[in-house]
mmCIF file of N, CA and C in Angstrom:
data_model
loop_
_atom_site.group_PDB
_atom_site.id
_atom_site.type_symbol
_atom_site.label_atom_id
_atom_site.label_comp_id
_atom_site.label_asym_id
_atom_site.label_seq_id
_atom_site.Cartn_x
_atom_site.Cartn_y
_atom_site.Cartn_z
ATOM 1 N N UNK A 47 -5.159 33.012 -16.052
ATOM 2 C CA UNK A 47 -3.869 33.635 -16.069
ATOM 3 C C UNK A 47 -2.827 32.785 -16.759
ATOM 4 N N UNK A 48 -1.627 33.280 -16.698
ATOM 5 C CA UNK A 48 -0.506 32.595 -17.318
ATOM 6 C C UNK A 48 -0.074 31.404 -16.482
ATOM 7 N N UNK A 49 0.410 30.386 -17.155
ATOM 8 C CA UNK A 49 0.965 29.217 -16.483
ATOM 9 C C UNK A 49 2.454 29.185 -16.766
ATOM 10 N N UNK A 50 3.233 28.973 -15.720
ATOM 11 C CA UNK A 50 4.683 28.888 -15.839
ATOM 12 C C UNK A 50 5.108 27.486 -15.461
ATOM 13 N N UNK A 51 5.911 26.854 -16.313
ATOM 14 C CA UNK A 51 6.429 25.522 -16.044
ATOM 15 C C UNK A 51 7.941 25.578 -16.107
ATOM 16 N N UNK A 52 8.587 25.174 -15.021
ATOM 17 C CA UNK A 52 10.037 25.103 -14.962
ATOM 18 C C UNK A 52 10.429 23.635 -14.894
ATOM 19 N N UNK A 53 11.375 23.233 -15.713
ATOM 20 C CA UNK A 53 11.804 21.839 -15.720
ATOM 21 C C UNK A 53 13.313 21.762 -15.864
ATOM 22 N N UNK A 54 13.894 20.721 -15.289
ATOM 23 C CA UNK A 54 15.317 20.450 -15.416
ATOM 24 C C UNK A 54 15.476 19.124 -16.148
ATOM 25 N N UNK A 55 16.523 18.990 -16.958
ATOM 26 C CA UNK A 55 16.720 17.724 -17.684
ATOM 27 C C UNK A 55 16.998 16.558 -16.749
ATOM 28 N N UNK A 56 16.441 15.402 -17.102
ATOM 29 C CA UNK A 56 16.696 14.153 -16.405
ATOM 30 C C UNK A 56 17.007 13.122 -17.479
ATOM 31 N N UNK A 57 18.120 12.443 -17.358
ATOM 32 C CA UNK A 57 18.490 11.440 -18.351
ATOM 33 C C UNK A 57 18.349 10.050 -17.745
ATOM 34 N N UNK A 58 17.650 9.183 -18.483
ATOM 35 C CA UNK A 58 17.441 7.801 -18.047
ATOM 36 C C UNK A 58 18.100 6.863 -19.040
ATOM 37 N N UNK A 59 18.607 5.753 -18.542
ATOM 38 C CA UNK A 59 19.095 4.691 -19.412
ATOM 39 C C UNK A 59 18.224 3.462 -19.165
ATOM 40 N N UNK A 60 18.445 2.405 -19.936
ATOM 41 C CA UNK A 60 17.596 1.219 -19.865
ATOM 42 C C UNK A 60 17.392 0.734 -18.434
ATOM 43 N N UNK A 61 16.136 0.532 -18.065
ATOM 44 C CA UNK A 61 15.784 0.002 -16.764
ATOM 45 C C UNK A 61 15.745 1.020 -15.642
ATOM 46 N N UNK A 62 16.148 2.259 -15.913
ATOM 47 C CA UNK A 62 16.149 3.295 -14.883
ATOM 48 C C UNK A 62 14.746 3.780 -14.581
ATOM 49 N N UNK A 63 14.583 4.298 -13.380
ATOM 50 C CA UNK A 63 13.338 4.914 -12.927
ATOM 51 C C UNK A 63 13.734 6.184 -12.192
ATOM 52 N N UNK A 64 13.044 7.274 -12.484
ATOM 53 C CA UNK A 64 13.277 8.509 -11.742
ATOM 54 C C UNK A 64 11.939 8.998 -11.211
ATOM 55 N N UNK A 65 11.918 9.319 -9.930
ATOM 56 C CA UNK A 65 10.718 9.862 -9.312
ATOM 57 C C UNK A 65 10.718 11.366 -9.533
ATOM 58 N N UNK A 66 9.616 11.872 -10.059
ATOM 59 C CA UNK A 66 9.513 13.302 -10.296
ATOM 60 C C UNK A 66 9.352 14.028 -8.967
ATOM 61 N N UNK A 67 10.094 15.084 -8.802
ATOM 62 C CA UNK A 67 10.012 15.910 -7.603
ATOM 63 C C UNK A 67 9.707 17.336 -8.040
ATOM 64 N N UNK A 68 9.583 18.231 -7.105
ATOM 65 C CA UNK A 68 9.307 19.620 -7.474
ATOM 66 C C UNK A 68 10.508 20.280 -8.149
ATOM 67 N N UNK A 69 11.643 19.591 -8.203
ATOM 68 C CA UNK A 69 12.761 20.075 -9.027
ATOM 69 C C UNK A 69 12.519 19.771 -10.492
ATOM 70 N N UNK A 70 11.770 18.687 -10.784
ATOM 71 C CA UNK A 70 11.547 18.222 -12.157
ATOM 72 C C UNK A 70 10.133 17.702 -12.289
ATOM 73 N N UNK A 71 9.179 18.351 -12.704
ATOM 74 C CA UNK A 71 9.022 19.780 -12.947
ATOM 75 C C UNK A 71 8.248 20.432 -11.804
ATOM 76 N N UNK A 72 8.124 21.733 -11.859
ATOM 77 C CA UNK A 72 7.252 22.476 -10.956
ATOM 78 C C UNK A 72 6.509 23.503 -11.802
ATOM 79 N N UNK A 73 5.256 23.710 -11.491
ATOM 80 C CA UNK A 73 4.440 24.634 -12.278
ATOM 81 C C UNK A 73 3.653 25.536 -11.348
ATOM 82 N N UNK A 74 3.275 26.690 -11.876
ATOM 83 C CA UNK A 74 2.412 27.611 -11.147
ATOM 84 C C UNK A 74 1.545 28.354 -12.154
ATOM 85 N N UNK A 75 0.356 28.730 -11.713
ATOM 86 C CA UNK A 75 -0.522 29.501 -12.581
ATOM 87 C C UNK A 75 -0.917 30.823 -11.944
ATOM 88 N N UNK A 76 -0.235 31.203 -10.885
ATOM 89 C CA UNK A 76 -0.502 32.484 -10.251
ATOM 90 C C UNK A 76 -1.622 32.455 -9.224
ATOM 91 N N UNK A 77 -2.253 31.295 -9.022
ATOM 92 C CA UNK A 77 -3.301 31.196 -8.009
ATOM 93 C C UNK A 77 -2.673 30.743 -6.695
ATOM 94 N N UNK A 78 -3.460 30.664 -5.676
ATOM 95 C CA UNK A 78 -2.954 30.213 -4.383
ATOM 96 C C UNK A 78 -3.105 28.700 -4.210
ATOM 97 N N UNK A 79 -3.464 27.982 -5.279
ATOM 98 C CA UNK A 79 -3.697 26.542 -5.175
ATOM 99 C C UNK A 79 -2.914 25.765 -6.237
ATOM 100 N N UNK A 80 -1.572 25.787 -6.185
ATOM 101 C CA UNK A 80 -0.803 25.061 -7.202
ATOM 102 C C UNK A 80 -1.026 23.551 -7.156
ATOM 103 N N UNK A 81 -1.466 23.018 -6.007
ATOM 104 C CA UNK A 81 -1.701 21.580 -5.911
ATOM 105 C C UNK A 81 -2.835 21.117 -6.812
ATOM 106 N N UNK A 82 -3.643 22.035 -7.315
ATOM 107 C CA UNK A 82 -4.754 21.674 -8.195
ATOM 108 C C UNK A 82 -4.349 21.630 -9.663
ATOM 109 N N UNK A 83 -3.102 22.004 -9.960
ATOM 110 C CA UNK A 83 -2.626 21.941 -11.345
ATOM 111 C C UNK A 83 -2.516 20.488 -11.794
ATOM 112 N N UNK A 84 -2.923 20.219 -13.033
ATOM 113 C CA UNK A 84 -2.841 18.880 -13.604
ATOM 114 C C UNK A 84 -1.894 18.882 -14.793
ATOM 115 N N UNK A 85 -1.114 17.834 -14.911
ATOM 116 C CA UNK A 85 -0.252 17.615 -16.066
ATOM 117 C C UNK A 85 -0.919 16.565 -16.939
ATOM 118 N N UNK A 86 -0.875 16.756 -18.245
ATOM 119 C CA UNK A 86 -1.365 15.760 -19.196
ATOM 120 C C UNK A 86 -0.172 15.252 -19.987
ATOM 121 N N UNK A 87 -0.061 13.940 -20.102
ATOM 122 C CA UNK A 87 1.024 13.333 -20.860
ATOM 123 C C UNK A 87 0.555 13.262 -22.309
ATOM 124 N N UNK A 88 0.872 14.298 -23.074
ATOM 125 C CA UNK A 88 0.408 14.352 -24.462
ATOM 126 C C UNK A 88 1.335 13.593 -25.405
ATOM 127 N N UNK A 89 2.597 13.466 -25.035
ATOM 128 C CA UNK A 89 3.560 12.713 -25.827
ATOM 129 C C UNK A 89 4.349 11.829 -24.871
ATOM 130 N N UNK A 90 3.911 10.576 -24.685
ATOM 131 C CA UNK A 90 4.589 9.706 -23.720
ATOM 132 C C UNK A 90 6.020 9.420 -24.149
ATOM 133 N N UNK A 91 6.868 9.038 -23.206
ATOM 134 C CA UNK A 91 8.244 8.682 -23.555
ATOM 135 C C UNK A 91 8.259 7.570 -24.599
ATOM 136 N N UNK A 92 9.194 7.642 -25.520
ATOM 137 C CA UNK A 92 9.301 6.648 -26.591
ATOM 138 C C UNK A 92 9.699 5.290 -26.024
ATOM 139 N N UNK A 93 10.610 5.288 -25.065
ATOM 140 C CA UNK A 93 11.141 4.034 -24.522
ATOM 141 C C UNK A 93 10.830 3.889 -23.040
ATOM 142 N N UNK A 94 9.571 4.019 -22.691
ATOM 143 C CA UNK A 94 9.179 3.886 -21.297
ATOM 144 C C UNK A 94 7.805 4.468 -21.079
ATOM 145 N N UNK A 95 7.549 4.870 -19.843
ATOM 146 C CA UNK A 95 6.238 5.420 -19.522
ATOM 147 C C UNK A 95 6.294 6.221 -18.232
ATOM 148 N N UNK A 96 5.276 7.043 -18.054
ATOM 149 C CA UNK A 96 5.068 7.763 -16.807
ATOM 150 C C UNK A 96 4.068 6.929 -16.011
ATOM 151 N N UNK A 97 4.387 6.640 -14.741
ATOM 152 C CA UNK A 97 3.486 5.821 -13.949
ATOM 153 C C UNK A 97 3.414 6.306 -12.511
ATOM 154 N N UNK A 98 2.316 5.964 -11.841
ATOM 155 C CA UNK A 98 2.107 6.280 -10.428
ATOM 156 C C UNK A 98 2.806 5.189 -9.622
ATOM 157 N N UNK A 99 3.511 5.552 -8.549
ATOM 158 C CA UNK A 99 4.287 4.557 -7.815
ATOM 159 C C UNK A 99 3.405 3.487 -7.165
ATOM 160 N N UNK A 100 2.133 3.788 -6.932
ATOM 161 C CA UNK A 100 1.233 2.786 -6.355
ATOM 162 C C UNK A 100 0.741 1.777 -7.384
ATOM 163 N N UNK A 101 0.955 2.065 -8.681
ATOM 164 C CA UNK A 101 0.508 1.184 -9.757
ATOM 165 C C UNK A 101 1.645 0.953 -10.739
ATOM 166 N N UNK A 102 2.722 0.274 -10.303
ATOM 167 C CA UNK A 102 3.858 0.058 -11.201
ATOM 168 C C UNK A 102 3.455 -0.752 -12.425
ATOM 169 N N UNK A 103 4.011 -0.366 -13.556
ATOM 170 C CA UNK A 103 3.731 -1.060 -14.806
ATOM 171 C C UNK A 103 2.532 -0.530 -15.558
ATOM 172 N N UNK A 104 1.787 0.398 -14.964
ATOM 173 C CA UNK A 104 0.588 0.951 -15.608
ATOM 174 C C UNK A 104 0.853 2.409 -15.996
ATOM 175 N N UNK A 105 0.885 2.713 -17.296
ATOM 176 C CA UNK A 105 1.110 4.103 -17.695
ATOM 177 C C UNK A 105 -0.072 4.986 -17.302
ATOM 178 N N UNK A 106 0.231 6.235 -16.931
ATOM 179 C CA UNK A 106 -0.840 7.167 -16.568
ATOM 180 C C UNK A 106 -0.872 8.313 -17.574
ATOM 181 N N UNK A 107 -2.072 8.772 -17.933
ATOM 182 C CA UNK A 107 -2.188 9.874 -18.890
ATOM 183 C C UNK A 107 -2.136 11.252 -18.228
ATOM 184 N N UNK A 108 -2.412 11.327 -16.919
ATOM 185 C CA UNK A 108 -2.411 12.605 -16.206
ATOM 186 C C UNK A 108 -1.907 12.392 -14.783
ATOM 187 N N UNK A 109 -1.443 13.494 -14.192
ATOM 188 C CA UNK A 109 -1.077 13.497 -12.778
ATOM 189 C C UNK A 109 -1.118 14.935 -12.298
ATOM 190 N N UNK A 110 -1.149 15.122 -10.992
ATOM 191 C CA UNK A 110 -1.296 16.470 -10.441
ATOM 192 C C UNK A 110 0.016 16.973 -9.837
ATOM 193 N N UNK A 111 0.057 18.266 -9.589
ATOM 194 C CA UNK A 111 1.202 18.847 -8.904
ATOM 195 C C UNK A 111 1.309 18.257 -7.492
ATOM 196 N N UNK A 112 0.175 17.951 -6.893
ATOM 197 C CA UNK A 112 0.173 17.325 -5.579
ATOM 198 C C UNK A 112 0.848 15.950 -5.630
ATOM 199 N N UNK A 113 0.631 15.185 -6.713
ATOM 200 C CA UNK A 113 1.320 13.903 -6.898
ATOM 201 C C UNK A 113 2.831 14.107 -6.977
ATOM 202 N N UNK A 114 3.254 15.171 -7.658
ATOM 203 C CA UNK A 114 4.686 15.468 -7.780
ATOM 204 C C UNK A 114 5.257 15.832 -6.413
ATOM 205 N N UNK A 115 4.560 16.690 -5.674
ATOM 206 C CA UNK A 115 5.021 17.101 -4.343
ATOM 207 C C UNK A 115 5.146 15.874 -3.430
ATOM 208 N N UNK A 116 4.210 14.936 -3.551
ATOM 209 C CA UNK A 116 4.221 13.724 -2.728
ATOM 210 C C UNK A 116 5.173 12.654 -3.272
ATOM 211 N N UNK A 117 5.862 12.938 -4.376
ATOM 212 C CA UNK A 117 6.803 12.022 -5.031
ATOM 213 C C UNK A 117 6.144 10.682 -5.362
ATOM 214 N N UNK A 118 4.989 10.762 -6.032
ATOM 215 C CA UNK A 118 4.229 9.566 -6.389
ATOM 216 C C UNK A 118 4.214 9.286 -7.887
ATOM 217 N N UNK A 119 5.004 10.044 -8.662
ATOM 218 C CA UNK A 119 5.027 9.873 -10.112
ATOM 219 C C UNK A 119 6.447 9.559 -10.555
ATOM 220 N N UNK A 120 6.584 8.537 -11.409
ATOM 221 C CA UNK A 120 7.902 8.152 -11.910
ATOM 222 C C UNK A 120 7.906 8.101 -13.426
ATOM 223 N N UNK A 121 9.071 8.397 -13.988
ATOM 224 C CA UNK A 121 9.338 8.141 -15.395
ATOM 225 C C UNK A 121 10.169 6.867 -15.405
ATOM 226 N N UNK A 122 9.676 5.848 -16.089
ATOM 227 C CA UNK A 122 10.336 4.547 -16.098
ATOM 228 C C UNK A 122 10.783 4.244 -17.516
ATOM 229 N N UNK A 123 12.073 3.964 -17.685
ATOM 230 C CA UNK A 123 12.628 3.602 -18.988
ATOM 231 C C UNK A 123 12.503 2.094 -19.140
ATOM 232 N N UNK A 124 11.992 1.663 -20.279
ATOM 233 C CA UNK A 124 11.849 0.215 -20.477
ATOM 234 C C UNK A 124 13.199 -0.401 -20.848
ATOM 235 N N UNK A 125 13.209 -1.687 -20.971
ATOM 236 C CA UNK A 125 14.449 -2.399 -21.283
ATOM 237 C C UNK A 125 14.521 -2.787 -22.753
ATOM 238 N N UNK A 126 13.889 -2.008 -23.628
ATOM 239 C CA UNK A 126 13.926 -2.348 -25.042
ATOM 240 C C UNK A 126 15.357 -2.247 -25.566
ATOM 241 N N UNK A 127 15.710 -3.200 -26.388
ATOM 242 C CA UNK A 127 17.076 -3.240 -26.919
ATOM 243 C C UNK A 127 17.279 -2.117 -27.922
ATOM 244 N N UNK A 128 18.423 -1.505 -27.850
ATOM 245 C CA UNK A 128 18.741 -0.430 -28.769
ATOM 246 C C UNK A 128 18.053 0.879 -28.443
ATOM 247 N N UNK A 129 17.421 0.956 -27.286
ATOM 248 C CA UNK A 129 16.695 2.172 -26.937
ATOM 249 C C UNK A 129 17.634 3.331 -26.678
ATOM 250 N N UNK A 130 18.835 3.017 -26.217
ATOM 251 C CA UNK A 130 19.799 4.075 -25.953
ATOM 252 C C UNK A 130 19.371 4.956 -24.792
ATOM 253 N N UNK A 131 19.622 6.225 -24.916
ATOM 254 C CA UNK A 131 19.284 7.162 -23.842
ATOM 255 C C UNK A 131 18.078 7.981 -24.256
ATOM 256 N N UNK A 132 17.278 8.366 -23.269
ATOM 257 C CA UNK A 132 16.106 9.184 -23.517
ATOM 258 C C UNK A 132 15.995 10.200 -22.399
ATOM 259 N N UNK A 133 15.619 11.403 -22.736
ATOM 260 C CA UNK A 133 15.488 12.444 -21.711
ATOM 261 C C UNK A 133 14.046 12.861 -21.555
ATOM 262 N N UNK A 134 13.638 13.035 -20.308
ATOM 263 C CA UNK A 134 12.327 13.596 -20.004
ATOM 264 C C UNK A 134 12.510 15.090 -19.924
ATOM 265 N N UNK A 135 11.765 15.823 -20.713
ATOM 266 C CA UNK A 135 11.894 17.286 -20.718
ATOM 267 C C UNK A 135 10.559 17.914 -20.432
#
């Protein structure tokens, strides 16, 4: 079936970390098991990374909707000079 992804903008500046919640993002595919949905990081943030809170400093290529519900995934902005602002969309 169809997959629907709803996301709200989040803006990070140097050194910031934001924990992804079901507000940012939430997805559904019309089944009764949204916790089985997986996200793939196909284009990682330019100035940071997506990481699991249990493994800080280690970028992750995938995470599940269950990880988002449990607030175990963060977008971390690195401290690179001149990075400016970056938005996770």
